[in-house]
Amino acid sequence: MEEPQTKRFKGPVCDVDSWVAYPVLSDEQSQDVELIEAFAAPIVNKKETSRLVRELNSRYPLNGLQHIKRVRACKGKSSSHPLELLLCLVSEAPHMKEVSMESLLPSNEVKHDGLGEPFLVKVPARPPLTRPQFELASKHWPTSFHEDKQVTVALRGDLFSSPQKERMQVYMTSALTAAKQGKGLGMEAVGAVVVDPVMERIIAVGHDCRGDHPLHHAVMVCIDLVARSQGGGSYSFDKYPACQYTPPTSISTPASDTSQNTPDVETGSQPYICTGYDLYVTREPCVMCAMALVHSRIGRVFYGSAFTDGALGTKYKIHSQKDLNHRFEVYKGVLGKQCEDLNGLDKSLEGK
Amino acid sequence: MGTEESFCPSDEDAERWMCSAFHMAKDALDNGEVPVGCLMVYNDEVIGKGRNEVNETKNATRHAEMVALDQVLDWCRHSNLDVRTVCERTALYVTVEPCIMCAAALRLLNIPVVVYGCSNERFGGCGSVLDVSSAKLPHTGTTFKCVSGHRAEEAVEMLKTFYKQENPNAPKPKTRKDRALTEPN
């Protein structure tokens, strides 16, 4: 098989600063901070703090809210007291006509020494997972935060260096070229490329072929081309010059149909479907394609533009779906403008 | 529209075709394959059937339903019939709930009804993990109706038996990724 020519696609390289690859995070990571009501009180005598915390922890242990700090420092110098103490959630508090310290904390259980009058506060219901969530949560009540530095950097759009972005751009340009070639054959303008990021080589390039088969979306075509590169595959895309695959370099042994008889020893060194590979696709995959990527154990997915029924961010986040046995990172916006323009190509033709 | 709504197999038909699907699953089990049987019926004729072909094709998307859908497309081509017209009157009978990918594929081909045995807690696309079958996805074909629970216990038992005996085709199923090759749907 002829190796896809990556060099040819370098052409007029567009500025890597013209686009940003943002991570598509799970719902838990991207949702707003949910708040719940609680009672707090000023600590007027600092010396009582550790005793109060100890006694409160046994009276109101804040189960399931381990991220909440029991004590907060009062912001602003104007405050008459330096610290405030979280007593309990409103939902845990005993029923009372009027909020009073005696009904919240019977003094035979917790001595009130050093405490001021209770008041209502709102505290974050869930531990913050990202820096933006942490910053929002902290405005209400301090929480602990186990920062995932990569997510923080990714959310700033700084995860990939310029040389990395240049390479990503080469791959996406190759997908764009395939999309246009597919379009020229009457297919939808969607292209995809599967890359081995360690070897820095393209394994498969494909475009939408649904004119031939309604399920041959670009991603499905690429998955089968990857299978073919490993001696499998169910279809032939030979009649489409822009749909190509390259056998991985690691296989120097006679390739192809001996695979069934390959001794077990060797299977370890061979690639397993799409494990460890990256996919570049001009448009966000649909539900079928997204789940096909889960089944194929794709490493990471990069897409250009969003899709109304997309399943990696828009309608679903299948890459971070609970209960599924494989999760992967997704980034969107790689050559976003150029990928967006492909959709325009489709729409302008539909209008005619 | 009205015709699509009203298209639904009778209990008798469902019983009969599910019986065939179970025979296929049983046959697969006896031959060391993932015990899922699936057939697609149009006008009282089986126009597609399939079993999991993931191992032999190294393509993880080759689930029984995808194989059967390919046969339906071939059948339409050979019979010189319009795919959409046929698919809109074709029912799928399968022993296990289709996965998320297959459910989306069934939508894309406008299959109106799916009769299945047991649910698929790991990958199910008809309500178990996601409900793709009835979701609002205007660019992903048409929704389909599900009739579930046909001999569900039997279907589960077959899967259990299969996973107990281990797939002889799977290369050393020690790791998670190896096991994936033998997942049902």
XYZ file of C-alpha atoms in Angstrom:
537
model
C 0.000 0.000 0.000
C 1.167 3.452 -0.833
C 1.986 5.464 2.213
C -0.208 8.532 2.700
C 1.950 11.481 1.815
C 1.923 13.729 4.809
C 4.525 16.062 3.327
C 2.310 17.074 0.483
C -0.324 18.353 2.876
C 2.008 20.724 4.680
C 1.522 23.223 1.859
C 0.712 26.743 2.962
C 0.781 26.181 6.685
C -1.671 28.348 8.537
C -0.720 30.045 11.761
C -0.883 27.713 14.762
C -2.052 30.667 16.824
C -5.199 30.940 14.736
C -6.872 28.070 16.634
C -7.025 26.571 20.108
C -7.728 22.950 21.051
C -10.014 23.036 24.089
C -10.740 19.897 26.099
C -14.270 18.487 26.039
C -14.722 17.663 29.717
C -17.294 15.462 31.403
C -20.535 16.947 32.712
C -19.201 16.648 36.255
C -16.160 18.692 35.280
C -18.020 21.342 33.338
C -21.207 21.869 35.319
C -21.948 24.884 37.488
C -21.220 24.802 41.178
C -24.243 23.468 43.033
C -24.851 25.032 46.445
C -26.624 23.827 49.551
C -27.701 25.823 52.577
C -25.942 25.487 55.901
C -25.643 27.225 59.239
C -22.421 28.926 60.262
C -21.404 31.048 63.213
C -18.590 33.485 63.972
C -15.822 32.323 66.241
C -15.379 35.259 68.549
C -12.741 33.561 70.669
C -10.081 31.973 68.502
C -8.762 29.834 71.349
C -11.954 27.754 71.324
C -11.544 26.788 67.640
C -9.978 23.347 67.911
C -12.366 22.263 70.661
C -15.368 23.508 68.669
C -14.227 21.699 65.513
C -13.696 18.468 67.448
C -17.061 18.584 69.174
C -18.886 19.584 66.007
C -17.269 16.818 64.000
C -18.821 14.290 66.304
C -22.208 16.060 66.552
C -22.502 16.958 62.821
C -19.870 14.986 60.880
C -20.759 16.468 57.409
C -20.981 13.066 55.784
C -20.344 13.137 52.049
C -19.049 16.682 52.244
C -15.421 15.922 53.011
C -14.358 18.673 50.603
C -15.892 21.371 52.809
C -13.536 23.165 55.201
C -15.028 23.420 58.657
C -13.544 26.841 59.378
C -13.038 29.836 57.131
C -11.031 32.961 57.657
C -13.094 36.118 57.379
C -12.180 38.168 54.408
C -11.762 41.882 54.866
C -10.307 43.561 57.892
C -13.585 45.197 58.786
C -14.910 41.979 60.299
C -15.150 41.939 64.056
C -14.200 38.236 64.226
C -11.339 36.488 62.442
C -12.940 33.078 61.782
C -16.266 31.493 60.959
C -17.315 27.947 61.692
C -19.609 25.723 59.682
C -22.142 24.180 62.068
C -24.351 21.899 59.978
C -26.438 21.676 56.856
C -29.898 23.168 57.072
C -31.216 19.719 56.124
C -29.520 18.147 59.153
C -30.612 20.816 61.606
C -33.411 20.030 64.018
C -36.776 21.544 63.304
C -36.977 24.953 64.984
C -39.300 27.929 64.930
C -36.515 30.427 65.235
C -32.849 29.841 64.533
C -31.026 29.703 67.829
C -27.705 28.275 68.892
C -29.369 26.300 71.663
C -31.612 24.394 69.268
C -28.798 23.849 66.734
C -26.244 22.783 69.309
C -27.683 21.674 72.624
C -25.104 23.020 75.084
C -24.829 19.676 76.835
C -23.269 18.345 73.602
C -21.267 21.289 72.338
C -20.299 24.138 74.604
C -21.100 27.501 72.999
C -18.071 29.259 74.466
C -16.410 31.430 71.851
C -19.281 31.270 69.335
C -21.364 34.149 68.016
C -24.927 34.089 66.637
C -25.650 31.498 63.872
C -26.421 32.635 60.326
C -27.228 31.052 56.949
C -24.570 30.378 54.311
C -24.398 28.483 51.035
C -21.723 25.867 50.596
C -20.634 23.869 47.505
C -22.435 20.517 47.370
C -19.717 18.690 45.421
C -15.936 18.732 45.453
C -14.587 21.032 42.716
C -12.928 19.097 39.883
C -11.461 21.935 37.853
C -9.842 25.250 38.697
C -12.805 27.288 37.409
C -15.139 25.214 39.607
C -12.750 25.646 42.548
C -12.623 29.399 42.094
C -16.410 29.659 41.900
C -16.905 27.346 44.878
C -14.415 29.315 46.973
C -16.486 32.448 46.604
C -19.124 30.771 48.750
C -17.180 28.652 51.199
C -13.626 27.247 51.133
C -13.161 23.681 49.918
C -10.254 21.366 49.367
C -9.194 20.872 45.748
C -7.090 18.127 44.220
C -5.988 19.854 41.109
C -5.458 17.998 37.852
C -2.788 20.292 36.423
C -3.257 18.998 32.896
C -6.937 19.917 32.939
C -6.117 23.391 34.248
C -3.571 23.985 31.503
C -5.888 22.484 28.875
C -8.776 24.741 29.922
C -6.485 27.725 29.413
C -5.846 26.380 25.904
C -2.133 25.982 26.650
C -1.790 22.203 26.723
C -0.122 21.860 23.348
C 3.166 23.504 22.427
C 3.652 25.211 19.074
C 5.598 22.276 17.595
C 2.841 19.916 18.800
C 0.206 22.154 17.276
C 2.085 22.207 14.006
C 1.941 18.447 13.878
C -1.737 18.394 14.837
C -2.321 20.857 12.058
C -0.638 18.594 9.519
C -2.924 15.732 10.541
C -6.084 17.823 10.463
C -5.070 19.308 7.107
C -4.841 15.766 5.820
C -8.379 15.099 7.119
C -9.587 18.327 5.476
C -8.067 17.302 2.163
C -9.752 13.881 2.386
C -13.074 15.572 3.246
C -12.861 17.715 0.129
C -11.970 14.747 -2.031
C -14.965 12.863 -0.640
C -17.138 15.888 -1.285
C -15.947 15.859 -4.881
C -17.349 12.317 -5.168
C -20.726 13.402 -3.846
C -20.182 12.390 -0.223
C -20.623 14.572 2.846
C -17.613 16.773 3.441
C -16.133 14.925 6.430
C -12.616 13.552 6.646
C -10.715 11.637 9.320
C -7.168 10.534 10.028
C -5.879 7.929 12.492
C -2.408 8.641 13.804
C 0.133 6.735 15.867
C 1.299 9.591 18.101
C 4.414 7.769 19.292
C 5.740 6.960 15.842
C 4.290 10.230 14.553
C 2.818 8.546 11.538
C -0.505 8.384 9.814
C -2.082 4.908 9.960
C -5.253 5.624 8.000
C -6.955 8.434 6.110
C -10.615 8.230 5.190
C -13.566 10.314 4.138
C -17.302 9.945 4.286
C -18.504 7.223 1.872
C -22.187 7.126 2.712
C -23.153 7.535 -0.916
C -22.164 3.875 -1.173
C -23.262 2.653 2.220
C -25.314 4.752 4.644
C -23.166 3.742 7.638
C -19.798 4.479 6.056
C -19.171 7.702 7.893
C -15.551 8.888 7.802
C -14.802 7.480 11.269
C -16.249 4.052 10.433
C -14.197 4.027 7.226
C -11.035 4.839 9.185
C -11.714 2.136 11.784
C -11.981 -0.463 9.033
C -8.854 0.872 7.328
C -6.977 0.495 10.612
C -8.274 -3.092 10.845
C -7.026 -3.629 7.311
C -3.610 -2.269 8.252
C -3.510 -5.013 10.892
C -4.462 -7.775 8.481
C -8.233 -7.615 9.075
C -10.987 -5.358 7.795
C -14.445 -5.965 6.345
C -14.596 -3.676 3.346
C -12.548 -2.484 0.423
C -12.192 1.225 -0.110
C -9.682 0.747 -2.909
C -11.823 2.652 -5.369
C -11.416 5.806 -3.287
C -7.881 7.084 -3.760
C -8.165 9.361 -0.719
C -8.995 6.430 1.613
C -5.665 4.866 2.505
C -3.875 2.949 5.225
C -0.301 2.173 6.202
C 0.730 -0.949 8.065
C 2.410 -0.045 11.361
C 6.219 -0.130 11.125
C 6.513 -2.464 14.093
C 5.270 -5.292 11.870
C 8.293 -6.192 9.784
C 7.278 -9.848 9.638
C 5.377 -10.912 6.513
C 2.124 -9.029 6.888
C -1.419 -9.974 5.853
C -3.344 -13.226 5.934
C -1.097 -15.241 8.220
C -2.518 -13.255 11.117
C -4.890 -16.065 12.105
C -1.933 -18.344 12.693
C 0.279 -15.809 14.368
C 1.593 -17.386 17.541
C 0.402 -15.825 20.739
C 3.849 -14.583 21.625
C 3.769 -12.060 18.839
C 0.320 -10.655 19.428
C 1.641 -8.658 22.359
C 3.831 -6.499 20.145
C 1.139 -5.928 17.567
C -1.256 -3.029 17.801
C -4.667 -3.862 19.196
C -7.280 -2.139 17.025
C -6.999 1.586 17.807
C -5.362 1.374 21.242
C -2.919 4.238 21.647
C -3.924 5.888 18.395
C -5.292 9.400 17.948
C -8.147 10.323 15.654
C -8.383 13.646 13.852
C -11.801 14.281 12.341
C -13.096 17.457 10.763
C -16.539 17.220 12.420
C -17.660 15.945 15.804
C -18.602 12.250 15.483
C -22.241 11.102 15.635
C -23.480 8.581 18.235
C -22.636 5.559 16.095
C -19.111 6.746 15.347
C -18.434 7.871 18.918
C -19.440 4.476 20.309
C -17.434 2.752 17.567
C -14.420 4.654 18.920
C -15.163 3.378 22.433
C -15.305 -0.192 21.111
C -12.054 0.421 19.211
C -10.266 1.765 22.301
C -9.152 4.970 20.617
C -6.532 6.959 22.531
C -7.606 10.565 21.946
C -9.942 12.366 19.561
C -9.400 15.808 18.038
C -12.157 17.405 16.041
C -12.580 20.677 14.221
C -16.205 21.746 14.353
C -19.192 20.711 16.457
C -22.143 18.723 15.060
C -25.792 19.199 16.115
C -26.206 15.499 16.943
C -22.575 15.099 18.019
C -21.806 12.560 20.721
C -18.438 13.871 21.933
C -19.664 17.055 23.558
C -22.835 18.350 21.904
C -25.624 15.802 22.555
C -23.660 13.271 24.582
C -20.192 12.927 26.022
C -19.726 9.291 25.221
C -15.975 9.560 25.890
C -16.719 10.240 29.556
C -19.991 8.322 29.857
C -20.471 6.546 33.169
C -20.783 2.741 32.945
C -18.780 2.430 29.729
C -15.544 0.470 29.935
C -13.306 2.840 27.994
C -12.817 6.583 28.319
C -10.682 8.913 26.293
C -9.711 12.555 26.003
C -11.426 14.750 23.441
C -10.273 18.140 22.154
C -12.203 20.374 19.832
C -11.276 23.357 17.719
C -8.265 22.010 15.806
C -8.298 24.135 12.638
C -11.828 24.981 13.730
C -12.405 27.659 11.116
C -11.304 25.488 8.185
C -13.431 22.574 9.450
C -16.396 24.888 9.947
C -16.048 26.018 6.336
C -16.548 22.404 5.198
C -20.030 22.455 6.717
C -20.751 25.582 4.732
C -19.729 23.626 1.661
C -22.391 21.037 2.482
C -25.093 23.572 3.246
C -24.525 25.690 0.171
C -24.913 22.577 -1.953
C -28.027 21.450 -0.094
C -29.614 24.792 -0.813
C -29.281 24.312 -4.545
C -45.996 8.619 8.807
C -49.041 6.579 9.700
C -47.623 3.446 8.153
C -44.409 3.685 10.177
C -46.365 4.102 13.373
C -48.514 1.090 12.720
C -45.661 -1.171 11.642
C -45.127 -3.599 14.463
C -44.861 -7.376 14.424
C -47.623 -9.410 15.995
C -46.906 -11.390 19.166
C -47.000 -14.539 17.097
C -44.384 -13.233 14.663
C -42.208 -12.006 17.485
C -42.393 -15.401 19.154
C -41.455 -17.227 15.976
C -38.546 -15.009 14.927
C -37.139 -14.759 18.402
C -37.134 -18.526 18.451
C -34.858 -18.473 15.378
C -32.674 -15.787 16.967
C -32.250 -17.987 20.032
C -31.335 -20.957 17.838
C -28.606 -18.834 16.263
C -27.327 -17.711 19.650
C -27.282 -21.287 20.871
C -25.428 -22.376 17.761
C -22.876 -19.610 18.291
C -22.407 -20.712 21.892
C -21.874 -24.332 20.839
C -19.206 -23.116 18.433
C -17.381 -20.983 20.956
C -18.722 -17.673 19.632
C -20.380 -14.838 21.511
C -23.954 -16.122 21.971
C -25.925 -13.362 20.292
C -28.361 -14.175 17.541
C -29.882 -11.553 15.329
C -32.080 -11.460 12.271
C -33.795 -8.824 10.189
C -37.202 -9.630 8.773
C -38.990 -7.914 5.896
C -42.311 -9.155 4.538
C -42.009 -12.396 6.476
C -38.613 -13.045 4.944
C -35.214 -13.039 6.658
C -33.146 -10.547 4.649
C -30.221 -10.311 7.018
C -28.704 -12.180 9.909
C -25.407 -12.080 11.611
C -23.111 -12.882 14.433
C -20.237 -11.019 16.004
C -17.203 -10.887 13.669
C -14.908 -8.701 15.743
C -12.152 -11.246 16.198
C -11.743 -12.276 12.608
C -11.952 -8.769 11.148
C -9.999 -6.939 13.886
C -12.730 -4.374 13.541
C -14.446 -3.771 16.879
C -17.569 -2.452 15.170
C -18.459 -5.799 13.577
C -21.303 -6.624 15.924
C -24.021 -9.041 14.851
C -26.410 -6.182 14.009
C -23.879 -4.382 11.840
C -23.206 -7.586 9.927
C -26.950 -8.140 9.478
C -27.485 -4.549 8.315
C -24.838 -5.056 5.624
C -26.790 -8.075 4.417
C -29.978 -6.029 4.319
C -28.240 -3.447 2.118
C -26.918 -6.188 -0.165
C -30.359 -7.745 -0.349
C -31.887 -4.413 -1.383
C -29.237 -3.979 -4.068
C -29.831 -7.453 -5.474
C -33.598 -7.123 -5.315
C -33.379 -3.675 -6.837
C -35.436 -2.200 -4.018
C -35.073 1.154 -2.328
C -33.186 0.803 0.966
C -35.331 3.224 2.908
C -38.605 1.712 1.725
C -37.450 -1.746 2.778
C -35.877 -0.700 6.066
C -38.985 1.178 7.154
C -40.820 -2.166 7.079
C -38.049 -4.300 8.543
C -37.887 -5.512 12.141
C -34.787 -6.592 14.017
C -34.970 -9.619 16.320
C -31.972 -9.973 18.591
C -31.328 -11.914 21.777
C -29.514 -9.031 23.533
C -30.286 -5.285 23.598
C -28.304 -3.520 20.828
C -25.352 -1.404 21.994
C -25.197 2.372 21.631
C -23.398 2.142 18.282
C -25.808 -0.416 16.828
C -28.822 1.517 18.111
C -27.568 4.620 16.284
C -26.906 2.565 13.137
C -30.469 1.177 13.288
C -31.762 4.738 13.537
C -29.648 5.874 10.600
C -31.225 3.117 8.497
C -34.756 3.901 9.725
C -35.457 0.467 11.203
C -38.770 1.051 13.037
C -38.858 -1.761 15.600
C -36.426 -3.894 17.574
C -37.462 -6.967 19.539
C -34.830 -8.125 22.002
C -34.317 -10.558 24.853
C -32.194 -9.362 27.748
C -30.805 -5.909 28.416
C -27.168 -5.019 27.920
C -26.018 -3.289 31.081
C -22.531 -2.576 29.772
C -23.243 -1.003 26.386
C -26.999 -0.917 25.864
C -28.312 1.843 23.602
C -32.025 1.237 24.160
C -32.138 2.500 27.716
C -29.546 0.560 29.695
C -26.626 2.993 29.323
C -28.177 5.555 26.978
C -31.540 5.686 25.287
C -30.483 6.286 21.713
C -33.575 4.520 20.368
C -35.940 7.294 21.431
C -33.605 10.289 21.887
C -34.190 13.552 20.084
C -31.508 13.360 17.401
C -32.907 15.020 14.274
C -29.809 14.249 12.191
C -29.540 10.617 13.236
C -32.303 8.918 11.305
C -35.575 7.987 12.995
C -36.460 6.725 16.452
C -37.455 3.096 16.843
C -39.739 1.137 19.081
C -38.354 -1.510 21.427
C -40.094 -4.661 22.583
C -37.944 -6.197 25.277
C -37.929 -9.142 27.622
C -38.483 -12.032 25.221
C -36.888 -15.021 26.997
C -34.575 -12.604 28.760
C -33.368 -15.057 31.406
C -32.373 -17.557 28.783
C -30.355 -14.932 26.907
C -28.570 -13.914 30.095
C -27.821 -17.532 30.944
C -26.196 -18.083 27.567
C -23.996 -15.024 28.000
C -23.017 -16.181 31.478
C -22.147 -19.633 30.208
C -20.037 -18.084 27.478
C -18.063 -15.857 29.799
C -17.499 -18.709 32.209
C -16.045 -20.978 29.551
C -13.887 -18.192 28.065
C -13.703 -17.419 24.401
C -11.293 -19.889 22.776
C -10.718 -17.381 19.951
C -9.609 -14.602 22.246
C -5.876 -14.351 22.723
C -5.090 -14.846 26.429
C -8.021 -12.985 27.948
C -6.110 -11.767 30.964
C -6.227 -8.054 30.444
C -9.160 -5.794 30.087
C -8.456 -5.003 26.466
C -8.271 -8.639 25.498
C -11.588 -9.313 27.079
C -13.080 -6.517 25.021
C -12.799 -8.597 21.892
C -15.457 -10.929 23.158
C -17.973 -8.446 24.430
C -21.495 -9.247 23.366
C -22.736 -6.155 21.616
